[in-house]
PDB file of C-alpha atoms and ligand atoms in Angstrom:
ATOM      1  CA  MET A  18       0.611 -46.226 -34.621  1.00  0.00           C
ATOM      2  CA  ALA A  19      -3.290 -45.418 -34.129  1.00  0.00           C
ATOM      3  CA  THR A  20      -5.371 -42.836 -35.970  1.00  0.00           C
ATOM      4  CA  THR A  21      -6.775 -40.239 -34.576  1.00  0.00           C
ATOM      5  CA  LEU A  22      -8.962 -38.112 -35.464  1.00  0.00           C
ATOM      6  CA  THR A  23      -7.540 -35.309 -36.697  1.00  0.00           C
ATOM      7  CA  ALA A  24      -5.466 -37.771 -39.063  1.00  0.00           C
ATOM      8  CA  LYS A  25      -5.690 -36.033 -42.353  1.00  0.00           C
ATOM      9  CA  PRO A  26      -6.496 -39.054 -44.526  1.00  0.00           C
ATOM     10  CA  GLU A  27      -3.970 -40.531 -47.482  1.00  0.00           C
ATOM     11  CA  ALA A  28      -4.500 -40.033 -50.885  1.00  0.00           C
ATOM     12  CA  LYS A  29      -3.316 -43.525 -51.938  1.00  0.00           C
ATOM     13  CA  ILE A  30      -3.141 -43.374 -55.706  1.00  0.00           C
ATOM     14  CA  ARG A  31      -5.047 -46.893 -56.619  1.00  0.00           C
ATOM     15  CA  LYS A  32      -4.095 -48.805 -60.037  1.00  0.00           C
ATOM     16  CA  VAL A  33      -7.979 -49.289 -61.470  1.00  0.00           C
ATOM     17  CA  ASN A  34      -8.991 -50.286 -64.787  1.00  0.00           C
ATOM     18  CA  PHE A  35     -13.132 -49.681 -65.424  1.00  0.00           C
ATOM     19  CA  LYS A  36     -14.048 -51.958 -68.675  1.00  0.00           C
ATOM     20  CA  PHE A  37     -17.417 -50.640 -70.996  1.00  0.00           C
ATOM     21  CA  GLU A  38     -18.852 -52.626 -73.456  1.00  0.00           C
ATOM     22  CA  LYS A  39     -20.298 -51.801 -76.730  1.00  0.00           C
ATOM     23  CA  PRO A  40     -22.787 -51.857 -77.001  1.00  0.00           C
ATOM     24  CA  PHE A  41     -23.523 -49.775 -73.766  1.00  0.00           C
ATOM     25  CA  PRO A  42     -27.091 -48.878 -73.382  1.00  0.00           C
ATOM     26  CA  LYS A  43     -27.728 -45.509 -74.405  1.00  0.00           C
ATOM     27  CA  HIS A  44     -30.019 -44.168 -71.129  1.00  0.00           C
ATOM     28  CA  TRP A  45     -27.579 -46.036 -68.931  1.00  0.00           C
ATOM     29  CA  TYR A  46     -29.030 -43.999 -66.019  1.00  0.00           C
ATOM     30  CA  ASN A  47     -32.125 -45.293 -64.612  1.00  0.00           C
ATOM     31  CA  ASP A  48     -33.398 -45.588 -68.341  1.00  0.00           C
ATOM     32  CA  ASN A  49     -34.159 -42.076 -68.277  1.00  0.00           C
ATOM     33  CA  PRO A  50     -32.329 -40.192 -70.979  1.00  0.00           C
ATOM     34  CA  VAL A  51     -31.776 -36.427 -69.208  1.00  0.00           C
ATOM     35  CA  ALA A  52     -30.957 -38.557 -66.177  1.00  0.00           C
ATOM     36  CA  THR A  53     -28.517 -40.276 -68.755  1.00  0.00           C
ATOM     37  CA  HIS A  54     -26.768 -37.261 -70.127  1.00  0.00           C
ATOM     38  CA  PHE A  55     -26.053 -35.466 -66.474  1.00  0.00           C
ATOM     39  CA  MET A  56     -24.173 -37.998 -65.411  1.00  0.00           C
ATOM     40  CA  ASN A  57     -22.853 -38.209 -69.357  1.00  0.00           C
ATOM     41  CA  ALA A  58     -21.484 -34.763 -68.867  1.00  0.00           C
ATOM     42  CA  GLN A  59     -19.726 -34.961 -66.109  1.00  0.00           C
ATOM     43  CA  HIS A  60     -18.021 -37.716 -67.827  1.00  0.00           C
ATOM     44  CA  LEU A  61     -17.032 -35.151 -70.475  1.00  0.00           C
ATOM     45  CA  ALA A  62     -16.210 -32.080 -68.189  1.00  0.00           C
ATOM     46  CA  PHE A  63     -14.375 -33.817 -65.258  1.00  0.00           C
ATOM     47  CA  PRO A  64     -10.946 -34.673 -67.915  1.00  0.00           C
ATOM     48  CA  ASP A  65     -10.715 -31.419 -68.105  1.00  0.00           C
ATOM     49  CA  GLY A  66     -11.434 -29.871 -64.666  1.00  0.00           C
ATOM     50  CA  GLU A  67      -8.621 -32.218 -63.277  1.00  0.00           C
ATOM     51  CA  LYS A  68      -6.114 -31.075 -65.889  1.00  0.00           C
ATOM     52  CA  PHE A  69      -7.045 -27.646 -64.124  1.00  0.00           C
ATOM     53  CA  PHE A  70      -6.911 -28.911 -60.587  1.00  0.00           C
ATOM     54  CA  ILE A  71      -3.226 -30.363 -61.338  1.00  0.00           C
ATOM     55  CA  ARG A  72      -2.254 -27.036 -63.157  1.00  0.00           C
ATOM     56  CA  SER A  73      -3.255 -24.489 -60.630  1.00  0.00           C
ATOM     57  CA  VAL A  74      -1.566 -26.514 -57.558  1.00  0.00           C
ATOM     58  CA  LYS A  75       1.107 -26.953 -60.120  1.00  0.00           C
ATOM     59  CA  ALA A  76       1.705 -23.733 -59.598  1.00  0.00           C
ATOM     60  CA  PHE A  77       2.240 -23.094 -56.271  1.00  0.00           C
ATOM     61  CA  ALA A  78       4.930 -25.426 -56.312  1.00  0.00           C
ATOM     62  CA  ASP A  79       7.792 -23.125 -54.974  1.00  0.00           C
ATOM     63  CA  VAL A  80       5.337 -22.630 -51.564  1.00  0.00           C
ATOM     64  CA  TYR A  81       4.746 -26.114 -51.154  1.00  0.00           C
ATOM     65  CA  LYS A  82       8.665 -27.748 -52.901  1.00  0.00           C
ATOM     66  CA  ASN A  83       9.896 -27.739 -49.162  1.00  0.00           C
ATOM     67  CA  ASP A  84       7.356 -29.502 -46.990  1.00  0.00           C
ATOM     68  CA  PRO A  85       7.850 -33.060 -47.873  1.00  0.00           C
ATOM     69  CA  GLU A  86       4.326 -34.023 -45.955  1.00  0.00           C
ATOM     70  CA  LEU A  87       2.356 -31.647 -48.228  1.00  0.00           C
ATOM     71  CA  ARG A  88       4.270 -32.308 -51.580  1.00  0.00           C
ATOM     72  CA  LYS A  89       4.200 -36.129 -50.873  1.00  0.00           C
ATOM     73  CA  ARG A  90      -0.064 -34.838 -50.541  1.00  0.00           C
ATOM     74  CA  VAL A  91       0.095 -32.757 -53.341  1.00  0.00           C
ATOM     75  CA  ASP A  92       1.872 -35.519 -55.845  1.00  0.00           C
ATOM     76  CA  ASN A  93      -0.897 -37.968 -54.395  1.00  0.00           C
ATOM     77  CA  PHE A  94      -3.208 -35.653 -54.894  1.00  0.00           C
ATOM     78  CA  ILE A  95      -2.040 -35.371 -58.515  1.00  0.00           C
ATOM     79  CA  GLY A  96      -1.807 -38.902 -59.138  1.00  0.00           C
ATOM     80  CA  GLN A  97      -5.719 -39.635 -58.297  1.00  0.00           C
ATOM     81  CA  GLU A  98      -6.536 -36.392 -60.457  1.00  0.00           C
ATOM     82  CA  GLY A  99      -4.778 -38.192 -62.999  1.00  0.00           C
ATOM     83  CA  THR A 100      -6.408 -40.977 -63.224  1.00  0.00           C
ATOM     84  CA  HIS A 101      -9.740 -40.188 -62.712  1.00  0.00           C
ATOM     85  CA  TYR A 102      -9.647 -38.130 -65.833  1.00  0.00           C
ATOM     86  CA  ALA A 103      -8.262 -40.901 -67.732  1.00  0.00           C
ATOM     87  CA  GLU A 104     -11.397 -43.790 -66.268  1.00  0.00           C
ATOM     88  CA  HIS A 105     -14.222 -40.924 -67.230  1.00  0.00           C
ATOM     89  CA  GLN A 106     -12.634 -40.229 -70.737  1.00  0.00           C
ATOM     90  CA  LYS A 107     -12.595 -43.877 -71.740  1.00  0.00           C
ATOM     91  CA  PHE A 108     -16.086 -43.204 -71.656  1.00  0.00           C
ATOM     92  CA  TRP A 109     -16.421 -40.649 -74.782  1.00  0.00           C
ATOM     93  CA  ASP A 110     -15.791 -43.457 -77.126  1.00  0.00           C
ATOM     94  CA  ILE A 111     -18.563 -45.267 -76.027  1.00  0.00           C
ATOM     95  CA  MET A 112     -20.843 -42.041 -76.100  1.00  0.00           C
ATOM     96  CA  GLU A 113     -19.724 -41.940 -79.690  1.00  0.00           C
ATOM     97  CA  SER A 114     -20.651 -44.881 -80.222  1.00  0.00           C
ATOM     98  CA  GLN A 115     -24.246 -44.478 -79.038  1.00  0.00           C
ATOM     99  CA  ASP A 116     -24.724 -42.188 -81.640  1.00  0.00           C
ATOM    100  CA  LEU A 117     -23.605 -38.970 -79.397  1.00  0.00           C
ATOM    101  CA  GLN A 118     -21.273 -36.008 -80.053  1.00  0.00           C
ATOM    102  CA  PRO A 119     -19.477 -35.732 -77.381  1.00  0.00           C
ATOM    103  CA  MET A 120     -16.735 -34.016 -78.650  1.00  0.00           C
ATOM    104  CA  LYS A 121     -18.775 -30.534 -79.685  1.00  0.00           C
ATOM    105  CA  PHE A 122     -19.561 -30.594 -75.822  1.00  0.00           C
ATOM    106  CA  VAL A 123     -15.742 -30.514 -74.902  1.00  0.00           C
ATOM    107  CA  ASP A 124     -14.913 -28.169 -77.578  1.00  0.00           C
ATOM    108  CA  VAL A 125     -17.147 -25.443 -76.468  1.00  0.00           C
ATOM    109  CA  PHE A 126     -15.465 -26.084 -72.968  1.00  0.00           C
ATOM    110  CA  ARG A 127     -11.752 -25.678 -73.869  1.00  0.00           C
ATOM    111  CA  LYS A 128     -12.069 -22.307 -75.718  1.00  0.00           C
ATOM    112  CA  THR A 129     -14.828 -20.866 -73.343  1.00  0.00           C
ATOM    113  CA  ALA A 130     -13.717 -21.938 -69.964  1.00  0.00           C
ATOM    114  CA  TRP A 131     -10.132 -23.085 -70.245  1.00  0.00           C
ATOM    115  CA  ASN A 132      -8.143 -21.844 -73.219  1.00  0.00           C
ATOM    116  CA  GLY A 133     -10.552 -17.959 -73.116  1.00  0.00           C
ATOM    117  CA  LEU A 134     -11.625 -17.807 -69.190  1.00  0.00           C
ATOM    118  CA  GLU A 135      -8.679 -19.502 -67.361  1.00  0.00           C
ATOM    119  CA  THR A 136      -5.445 -18.087 -69.996  1.00  0.00           C
ATOM    120  CA  TRP A 137      -7.442 -14.939 -69.855  1.00  0.00           C
ATOM    121  CA  ALA A 138      -7.378 -14.683 -66.430  1.00  0.00           C
ATOM    122  CA  ARG A 139      -3.682 -16.208 -65.714  1.00  0.00           C
ATOM    123  CA  LYS A 140      -2.219 -13.466 -68.225  1.00  0.00           C
ATOM    124  CA  THR A 141      -4.463 -10.576 -67.323  1.00  0.00           C
ATOM    125  CA  PHE A 142      -4.087 -10.487 -63.427  1.00  0.00           C
ATOM    126  CA  LYS A 143      -0.129 -10.762 -63.222  1.00  0.00           C
ATOM    127  CA  LYS A 144       0.366  -8.284 -60.304  1.00  0.00           C
ATOM    128  CA  ASN A 145       0.444 -10.561 -57.371  1.00  0.00           C
ATOM    129  CA  ASN A 146      -0.130 -13.184 -58.783  1.00  0.00           C
ATOM    130  CA  ILE A 147      -4.016 -13.004 -58.741  1.00  0.00           C
ATOM    131  CA  GLY A 148      -5.048 -14.821 -61.534  1.00  0.00           C
ATOM    132  CA  ASN A 149      -2.381 -18.507 -60.363  1.00  0.00           C
ATOM    133  CA  LYS A 150      -4.000 -17.044 -57.203  1.00  0.00           C
ATOM    134  CA  VAL A 151      -7.763 -16.979 -58.028  1.00  0.00           C
ATOM    135  CA  ALA A 152      -7.676 -20.327 -60.487  1.00  0.00           C
ATOM    136  CA  LEU A 153      -6.249 -22.360 -57.413  1.00  0.00           C
ATOM    137  CA  SER A 154      -9.114 -20.634 -54.784  1.00  0.00           C
ATOM    138  CA  VAL A 155     -11.216 -22.317 -58.131  1.00  0.00           C
ATOM    139  CA  THR A 156      -9.517 -25.512 -57.556  1.00  0.00           C
ATOM    140  CA  VAL A 157     -10.534 -25.480 -53.981  1.00  0.00           C
ATOM    141  CA  ALA A 158     -14.210 -24.409 -54.434  1.00  0.00           C
ATOM    142  CA  LEU A 159     -14.845 -27.284 -56.342  1.00  0.00           C
ATOM    143  CA  GLU A 160     -12.860 -30.030 -54.618  1.00  0.00           C
ATOM    144  CA  HIS A 161     -15.805 -28.476 -51.718  1.00  0.00           C
ATOM    145  CA  TYR A 162     -18.607 -29.681 -54.119  1.00  0.00           C
ATOM    146  CA  THR A 163     -17.048 -32.572 -55.775  1.00  0.00           C
ATOM    147  CA  ALA A 164     -16.347 -33.985 -52.043  1.00  0.00           C
ATOM    148  CA  MET A 165     -19.979 -32.576 -51.228  1.00  0.00           C
ATOM    149  CA  LEU A 166     -21.263 -34.887 -54.268  1.00  0.00           C
ATOM    150  CA  ALA A 167     -19.469 -37.200 -53.830  1.00  0.00           C
ATOM    151  CA  GLU A 168     -20.356 -38.225 -50.176  1.00  0.00           C
ATOM    152  CA  SER A 169     -24.299 -37.366 -50.645  1.00  0.00           C
ATOM    153  CA  GLY A 170     -23.418 -40.227 -53.700  1.00  0.00           C
ATOM    154  CA  ILE A 171     -21.787 -42.513 -50.923  1.00  0.00           C
ATOM    155  CA  ILE A 172     -24.660 -42.032 -48.208  1.00  0.00           C
ATOM    156  CA  ASN A 173     -28.160 -41.599 -50.364  1.00  0.00           C
ATOM    157  CA  LYS A 174     -27.807 -45.341 -51.734  1.00  0.00           C
ATOM    158  CA  ASP A 175     -31.503 -44.356 -53.845  1.00  0.00           C
ATOM    159  CA  ILE A 176     -28.948 -42.514 -55.717  1.00  0.00           C
ATOM    160  CA  THR A 177     -26.952 -45.507 -56.990  1.00  0.00           C
ATOM    161  CA  GLU A 178     -28.613 -49.005 -55.790  1.00  0.00           C
ATOM    162  CA  GLY A 179     -29.656 -50.220 -58.794  1.00  0.00           C
ATOM    163  CA  LYS A 180     -29.627 -47.424 -61.073  1.00  0.00           C
ATOM    164  CA  MET A 181     -27.058 -47.998 -63.145  1.00  0.00           C
ATOM    165  CA  PRO A 182     -24.820 -50.449 -64.581  1.00  0.00           C
ATOM    166  CA  GLU A 183     -22.252 -51.967 -61.611  1.00  0.00           C
ATOM    167  CA  GLU A 184     -19.336 -51.429 -63.874  1.00  0.00           C
ATOM    168  CA  MET A 185     -20.610 -47.518 -64.236  1.00  0.00           C
ATOM    169  CA  LYS A 186     -21.333 -47.664 -60.287  1.00  0.00           C
ATOM    170  CA  ASN A 187     -18.324 -49.012 -59.181  1.00  0.00           C
ATOM    171  CA  LEU A 188     -16.792 -45.759 -61.622  1.00  0.00           C
ATOM    172  CA  PHE A 189     -18.253 -43.456 -59.605  1.00  0.00           C
ATOM    173  CA  MET A 190     -17.693 -44.191 -56.371  1.00  0.00           C
ATOM    174  CA  TRP A 191     -14.284 -44.790 -56.661  1.00  0.00           C
ATOM    175  CA  HIS A 192     -14.070 -41.124 -58.334  1.00  0.00           C
ATOM    176  CA  ALA A 193     -16.547 -39.975 -55.072  1.00  0.00           C
ATOM    177  CA  ALA A 194     -13.967 -42.098 -52.344  1.00  0.00           C
ATOM    178  CA  GLU A 195     -10.793 -40.726 -53.368  1.00  0.00           C
ATOM    179  CA  GLU A 196     -12.555 -36.805 -53.910  1.00  0.00           C
ATOM    180  CA  ILE A 197     -13.308 -37.360 -50.019  1.00  0.00           C
ATOM    181  CA  GLU A 198      -9.846 -38.351 -49.497  1.00  0.00           C
ATOM    182  CA  HIS A 199      -7.972 -35.439 -51.374  1.00  0.00           C
ATOM    183  CA  LYS A 200     -10.499 -32.272 -50.731  1.00  0.00           C
ATOM    184  CA  ALA A 201      -7.800 -31.164 -48.180  1.00  0.00           C
ATOM    185  CA  ILE A 202      -4.927 -30.878 -49.690  1.00  0.00           C
ATOM    186  CA  PRO A 203      -5.325 -28.434 -52.423  1.00  0.00           C
ATOM    187  CA  PHE A 204      -6.969 -25.945 -49.466  1.00  0.00           C
ATOM    188  CA  ASP A 205      -4.144 -26.645 -47.511  1.00  0.00           C
ATOM    189  CA  VAL A 206      -1.325 -25.246 -50.273  1.00  0.00           C
ATOM    190  CA  LEU A 207      -4.016 -22.290 -50.825  1.00  0.00           C
ATOM    191  CA  LYS A 208      -3.821 -21.601 -47.372  1.00  0.00           C
ATOM    192  CA  LYS A 209       0.530 -21.690 -47.399  1.00  0.00           C
ATOM    193  CA  VAL A 210       0.032 -19.265 -50.927  1.00  0.00           C
ATOM    194  CA  ASP A 211      -2.933 -16.943 -49.416  1.00  0.00           C
ATOM    195  CA  ASP A 212      -5.285 -17.363 -46.384  1.00  0.00           C
ATOM    196  CA  SER A 213      -7.269 -14.741 -47.398  1.00  0.00           C
ATOM    197  CA  TYR A 214     -10.970 -15.382 -46.655  1.00  0.00           C
ATOM    198  CA  ALA A 215     -11.669 -12.960 -50.041  1.00  0.00           C
ATOM    199  CA  LEU A 216     -10.351 -14.998 -52.019  1.00  0.00           C
ATOM    200  CA  ARG A 217     -12.013 -17.909 -50.739  1.00  0.00           C
ATOM    201  CA  ILE A 218     -15.050 -16.363 -51.376  1.00  0.00           C
ATOM    202  CA  SER A 219     -14.701 -15.170 -55.493  1.00  0.00           C
ATOM    203  CA  GLY A 220     -13.011 -19.110 -56.052  1.00  0.00           C
ATOM    204  CA  MET A 221     -16.545 -20.511 -54.798  1.00  0.00           C
ATOM    205  CA  LEU A 222     -18.598 -17.629 -56.413  1.00  0.00           C
ATOM    206  CA  ILE A 223     -16.953 -18.616 -60.317  1.00  0.00           C
ATOM    207  CA  ALA A 224     -16.593 -22.385 -59.465  1.00  0.00           C
ATOM    208  CA  SER A 225     -20.893 -22.285 -58.414  1.00  0.00           C
ATOM    209  CA  TRP A 226     -21.179 -20.381 -61.817  1.00  0.00           C
ATOM    210  CA  GLY A 227     -18.936 -22.768 -63.652  1.00  0.00           C
ATOM    211  CA  LEU A 228     -20.222 -26.214 -62.400  1.00  0.00           C
ATOM    212  CA  TRP A 229     -23.554 -25.594 -63.030  1.00  0.00           C
ATOM    213  CA  PHE A 230     -23.132 -23.175 -66.335  1.00  0.00           C
ATOM    214  CA  TYR A 231     -20.830 -26.398 -67.965  1.00  0.00           C
ATOM    215  CA  LEU A 232     -22.893 -30.082 -66.438  1.00  0.00           C
ATOM    216  CA  GLY A 233     -26.285 -27.909 -67.740  1.00  0.00           C
ATOM    217  CA  LEU A 234     -24.871 -26.731 -71.150  1.00  0.00           C
ATOM    218  CA  GLY A 235     -23.444 -30.143 -71.683  1.00  0.00           C
ATOM    219  CA  THR A 236     -27.167 -32.430 -70.327  1.00  0.00           C
ATOM    220  CA  VAL A 237     -28.949 -29.959 -72.941  1.00  0.00           C
ATOM    221  CA  MET A 238     -26.177 -30.501 -75.502  1.00  0.00           C
ATOM    222  CA  LEU A 239     -25.881 -34.788 -75.407  1.00  0.00           C
ATOM    223  CA  THR A 240     -29.846 -34.271 -74.944  1.00  0.00           C
ATOM    224  CA  ALA A 241     -30.564 -32.312 -77.675  1.00  0.00           C
ATOM    225  CA  GLN A 242     -28.358 -34.233 -79.845  1.00  0.00           C
ATOM    226  CA  ASP A 243     -29.663 -37.795 -78.201  1.00  0.00           C
ATOM    227  CA  LYS A 244     -31.960 -39.241 -81.870  1.00  0.00           C
ATOM    228  CA  ASP A 245     -34.047 -41.844 -79.258  1.00  0.00           C
ATOM    229  CA  VAL A 246     -35.154 -39.421 -75.840  1.00  0.00           C
ATOM    230  CA  ASN A 247     -38.734 -39.046 -77.325  1.00  0.00           C
ATOM    231  CA  LYS A 248     -38.753 -42.620 -77.593  1.00  0.00           C
ATOM    232  CA  LYS A 249     -38.655 -43.212 -74.321  1.00  0.00           C
TER     233      LYS A 249
HETATM  234 FE1  LIG B 373     -11.372 -36.764 -59.561  1.00  0.00          FE
HETATM  235 FE1  LIG B 374     -10.772 -33.650 -56.871  1.00  0.00          FE
END
């Protein structure tokens, strides 16, 4: 059957196994410590963020369970995000071996974003399921961001070519491609749950603050921990 321009891409779950050898270059992105720690902050933020995306979509299983096509797409979304977080999390061990303390950021991130803000919001705004709806709209907004960043990473070869070890480039390119494949899936769930524009805007505001705040915090914390930063 011919693929039409309006067809939604299939979010395939691919088996991957990226391997990072020790010792891994400490300033692996373009020999630039700050840029490297911005990328390292993504290795630290993605896994917990992706677990949040999965629970945010699953909270509305009742909405999509009787729609076989959407249910299958959600299963693939969950499968892709589950593979992403496992692959990124492998790099935490390499960061430890580089005399960095990745868990210091992860602990702050978990305490404030997930055990703090998310738990509080889901409990406090139970009426009309507002807390869960906002969490889903934040997920949709973050998927929009990750797909935009993914697209710019794929299109702008200056960001990737010759800037990092091949295995790391392959990890980010694979993740980027899958982000583009699945970006519409949580949005399609949100449209079924609540098509309110105000809800989408509130998700975008929270996501915009959270994404850049935590990536910035991770970059600052890792750069401060890096004893070799001044040797550059
Ligand atoms: Fe992802
Ligand atoms: Fe995603």
